[in-house]
Amino acid sequence: DDLLKSLPPEAVPTPIPSGRWSLPLLLRFPFAGSTLIEADASRRAQALGTFNHIVCRILAQSPPGRVAFTIFDPVGLGQSFSGLTHLADEAEHLIDGRIWTQAAQMEERLADLNDHLEKVIQMYLRNDFPTIAEYNEQAGNIAERFRFVVLADFPAGFTDLALRRLLAIATAGARCGVFLLIHWDPT
């Protein structure tokens, strides 16, 4: 109740017909930018729409060249995020070239992100910086970009190796500027 009183009027949750509440999502990017949405097939479109919106908001609020997205859509074969593929036409690095759909592709992209985590920890953070955000403040023009892994229909298409690589990102990613946006289908 105290939390609700502290929110500005436009952020106060409103009841929706299902008896649930609607509350604006607040991500403390770059400090806590990961999100997990649990949604079965009946709520899949809403969950993925939310992630498309989050990606657009991140792009709109970030300096050019400071964010990149790796997108996985093993069930929708890229359709779930097809509107974002236009970004690759202008700057391929924004969405890691394309939307990835196959298990082997996911393993490879997650391996690349794990390599990135190792590089950030060993070359940039060391014992000098607790997070990449603090490093970036000092780095200026050579600041490392923040990366987001956008994943639809988890755990569909994930092998044991891909799961281990995703776990490494979930464990060390935020410190290194790699965040997860995961739609989890519990079925």
Tab-separated table of C-alpha atoms in Angstrom:
chain	number	residue	atom	x	y	z
A	1	ASP	CA	0.000	0.000	0.000
A	2	ASP	CA	2.864	2.396	0.813
A	3	LEU	CA	4.459	1.507	-2.519
A	4	LEU	CA	1.294	2.483	-4.381
A	5	LYS	CA	1.138	5.819	-2.544
A	6	SER	CA	4.740	6.590	-3.527
A	7	LEU	CA	4.097	6.115	-7.255
A	8	PRO	CA	3.225	9.046	-9.528
A	9	PRO	CA	-0.464	8.964	-10.596
A	10	GLU	CA	0.307	7.687	-14.107
A	11	ALA	CA	2.158	4.685	-12.647
A	12	VAL	CA	-0.565	3.538	-10.264
A	13	PRO	CA	-1.741	0.059	-11.249
A	14	THR	CA	-5.250	-0.309	-12.547
A	15	PRO	CA	-7.438	-3.399	-12.318
A	16	ILE	CA	-8.174	-5.189	-15.574
A	17	PRO	CA	-11.239	-7.406	-16.168
A	18	SER	CA	-9.462	-10.684	-15.423
A	19	GLY	CA	-9.016	-9.637	-11.794
A	20	ARG	CA	-5.298	-9.095	-12.328
A	21	TRP	CA	-3.478	-5.784	-12.071
A	22	SER	CA	-1.669	-3.812	-14.706
A	23	LEU	CA	1.563	-2.215	-13.506
A	24	PRO	CA	4.156	-0.400	-15.629
A	25	LEU	CA	7.413	-2.289	-15.966
A	26	LEU	CA	10.480	-0.527	-14.633
A	27	LEU	CA	13.917	-1.807	-15.595
A	28	ARG	CA	16.889	-0.184	-13.884
A	29	PHE	CA	19.039	-0.401	-16.976
A	30	PRO	CA	22.041	-0.756	-16.948
A	31	PHE	CA	21.988	-2.145	-13.408
A	32	ALA	CA	19.038	-4.549	-13.511
A	33	GLY	CA	17.713	-4.947	-17.015
A	34	SER	CA	16.779	-8.622	-17.248
A	35	THR	CA	13.165	-9.737	-17.398
A	36	LEU	CA	11.400	-13.095	-17.388
A	37	ILE	CA	7.773	-13.317	-18.478
A	38	GLU	CA	5.933	-16.562	-17.882
A	39	ALA	CA	3.190	-17.030	-20.463
A	40	ASP	CA	1.618	-20.104	-21.998
A	41	ALA	CA	0.364	-20.241	-25.600
A	42	SER	CA	-2.757	-18.223	-24.760
A	43	ARG	CA	-0.623	-15.257	-23.563
A	44	ARG	CA	2.344	-15.731	-25.896
A	45	ALA	CA	1.469	-12.847	-28.209
A	46	GLN	CA	1.172	-10.437	-25.274
A	47	ALA	CA	4.499	-11.514	-23.809
A	48	LEU	CA	6.317	-11.187	-27.117
A	49	GLY	CA	4.621	-7.859	-27.803
A	50	THR	CA	5.962	-6.656	-24.468
A	51	PHE	CA	9.484	-7.676	-25.434
A	52	ASN	CA	9.194	-5.968	-28.829
A	53	HIS	CA	8.134	-2.828	-26.965
A	54	ILE	CA	11.032	-3.131	-24.486
A	55	VAL	CA	13.532	-3.481	-27.352
A	56	CYS	CA	12.135	-0.342	-29.018
A	57	ARG	CA	12.283	1.590	-25.735
A	58	ILE	CA	15.884	0.536	-25.133
A	59	LEU	CA	16.836	1.622	-28.648
A	60	ALA	CA	15.033	4.950	-28.280
A	61	GLN	CA	16.689	5.754	-24.962
A	62	SER	CA	20.231	4.585	-25.700
A	63	PRO	CA	22.982	6.507	-27.452
A	64	PRO	CA	23.674	5.242	-30.997
A	65	GLY	CA	25.930	2.209	-31.092
A	66	ARG	CA	25.662	1.480	-27.362
A	67	VAL	CA	23.248	-1.493	-27.473
A	68	ALA	CA	22.988	-4.736	-29.420
A	69	PHE	CA	20.450	-7.564	-29.420
A	70	THR	CA	20.768	-11.294	-29.961
A	71	ILE	CA	17.291	-12.630	-30.685
A	72	PHE	CA	16.146	-16.259	-30.524
A	73	ASP	CA	12.773	-17.402	-31.847
A	74	PRO	CA	12.854	-21.203	-32.244
A	75	VAL	CA	9.060	-21.644	-32.431
A	76	GLY	CA	8.076	-18.575	-34.462
A	77	LEU	CA	11.068	-18.951	-36.823
A	78	GLY	CA	11.715	-15.218	-36.580
A	79	GLN	CA	8.132	-14.047	-37.059
A	80	SER	CA	7.762	-13.034	-33.400
A	81	PHE	CA	10.327	-10.272	-33.868
A	82	SER	CA	10.112	-9.719	-37.626
A	83	GLY	CA	9.516	-5.988	-37.198
A	84	LEU	CA	12.969	-5.703	-35.665
A	85	THR	CA	14.693	-7.232	-38.687
A	86	HIS	CA	14.489	-3.837	-40.398
A	87	LEU	CA	17.186	-2.740	-37.949
A	88	ALA	CA	19.634	-5.134	-39.571
A	89	ASP	CA	19.069	-3.385	-42.913
A	90	GLU	CA	20.586	-0.229	-41.450
A	91	ALA	CA	23.026	-1.638	-38.902
A	92	GLU	CA	23.524	-5.408	-38.887
A	93	HIS	CA	25.251	-5.353	-35.482
A	94	LEU	CA	22.070	-4.129	-33.766
A	95	ILE	CA	20.437	-7.560	-33.911
A	96	ASP	CA	23.446	-9.826	-34.327
A	97	GLY	CA	22.790	-10.149	-38.046
A	98	ARG	CA	19.403	-11.882	-37.889
A	99	ILE	CA	16.949	-13.717	-35.655
A	100	TRP	CA	18.259	-17.157	-34.700
A	101	THR	CA	15.954	-20.187	-34.755
A	102	GLN	CA	17.942	-23.442	-34.814
A	103	ALA	CA	19.500	-25.230	-31.816
A	104	ALA	CA	23.015	-25.166	-33.302
A	105	GLN	CA	22.692	-21.449	-34.035
A	106	MET	CA	21.580	-20.773	-30.472
A	107	GLU	CA	24.526	-22.731	-29.062
A	108	GLU	CA	26.944	-20.771	-31.265
A	109	ARG	CA	25.506	-17.340	-30.432
A	110	LEU	CA	25.444	-18.153	-26.703
A	111	ALA	CA	29.072	-19.315	-26.960
A	112	ASP	CA	29.940	-15.946	-28.536
A	113	LEU	CA	28.209	-14.163	-25.648
A	114	ASN	CA	30.058	-16.329	-23.111
A	115	ASP	CA	33.324	-15.368	-24.833
A	116	HIS	CA	32.250	-11.737	-24.561
A	117	LEU	CA	31.638	-12.139	-20.804
A	118	GLU	CA	35.122	-13.611	-20.380
A	119	LYS	CA	36.648	-10.719	-22.333
A	120	VAL	CA	34.802	-8.079	-20.308
A	121	ILE	CA	35.757	-9.664	-16.975
A	122	GLN	CA	39.396	-10.285	-17.884
A	123	MET	CA	40.168	-7.187	-19.968
A	124	TYR	CA	37.896	-4.418	-18.719
A	125	LEU	CA	36.600	-5.129	-15.221
A	126	ARG	CA	39.466	-7.047	-13.607
A	127	ASN	CA	39.647	-5.831	-10.005
A	128	ASP	CA	39.153	-2.226	-11.071
A	129	PHE	CA	35.415	-1.997	-11.811
A	130	PRO	CA	32.444	-3.805	-10.245
A	131	THR	CA	30.342	-3.504	-13.446
A	132	ILE	CA	30.693	-2.538	-17.074
A	133	ALA	CA	28.595	0.576	-16.363
A	134	GLU	CA	31.371	1.902	-14.095
A	135	TYR	CA	33.997	0.970	-16.674
A	136	ASN	CA	32.020	2.758	-19.393
A	137	GLU	CA	31.922	5.971	-17.355
A	138	GLN	CA	35.720	6.106	-17.489
A	139	ALA	CA	36.065	4.702	-21.033
A	140	GLY	CA	34.230	7.507	-22.828
A	141	ASN	CA	34.274	6.956	-26.603
A	142	ILE	CA	35.574	3.397	-26.292
A	143	ALA	CA	32.792	2.284	-23.943
A	144	GLU	CA	31.558	-1.265	-24.339
A	145	ARG	CA	28.005	-1.625	-25.645
A	146	PHE	CA	25.241	-3.236	-23.602
A	147	ARG	CA	23.857	-6.465	-25.013
A	148	PHE	CA	20.436	-8.023	-24.681
A	149	VAL	CA	19.491	-11.634	-25.303
A	150	VAL	CA	15.844	-11.744	-26.365
A	151	LEU	CA	14.435	-15.251	-26.162
A	152	ALA	CA	10.966	-16.451	-27.166
A	153	ASP	CA	9.386	-19.736	-26.047
A	154	PHE	CA	12.109	-20.849	-23.639
A	155	PRO	CA	13.068	-23.729	-23.292
A	156	ALA	CA	12.025	-24.757	-26.830
A	157	GLY	CA	15.019	-25.582	-29.005
A	158	PHE	CA	17.517	-25.487	-26.141
A	159	THR	CA	20.098	-28.236	-25.824
A	160	ASP	CA	21.926	-29.028	-22.581
A	161	LEU	CA	24.951	-27.109	-23.856
A	162	ALA	CA	22.835	-24.062	-24.717
A	163	LEU	CA	21.249	-24.204	-21.258
A	164	ARG	CA	24.684	-24.208	-19.587
A	165	ARG	CA	25.744	-21.242	-21.680
A	166	LEU	CA	22.529	-19.381	-20.860
A	167	LEU	CA	23.076	-20.090	-17.163
A	168	ALA	CA	26.548	-18.499	-17.374
A	169	ILE	CA	24.962	-15.395	-18.889
A	170	ALA	CA	22.259	-15.326	-16.215
A	171	THR	CA	24.960	-15.573	-13.537
A	172	ALA	CA	27.555	-13.058	-14.763
A	173	GLY	CA	25.783	-11.183	-17.530
A	174	ALA	CA	24.393	-8.154	-15.691
A	175	ARG	CA	27.829	-7.283	-14.294
A	176	CYS	CA	29.213	-7.425	-17.827
A	177	GLY	CA	26.349	-5.554	-19.476
A	178	VAL	CA	24.538	-8.581	-20.924
A	179	PHE	CA	20.861	-8.794	-19.997
A	180	LEU	CA	18.195	-11.430	-20.614
A	181	LEU	CA	14.660	-10.823	-21.866
A	182	ILE	CA	13.078	-14.273	-21.683
A	183	HIS	CA	9.586	-15.457	-22.536
A	184	TRP	CA	9.201	-18.718	-20.643
A	185	ASP	CA	6.459	-21.109	-21.742
A	186	PRO	CA	5.863	-23.389	-18.722
A	187	THR	CA	4.050	-25.973	-20.831
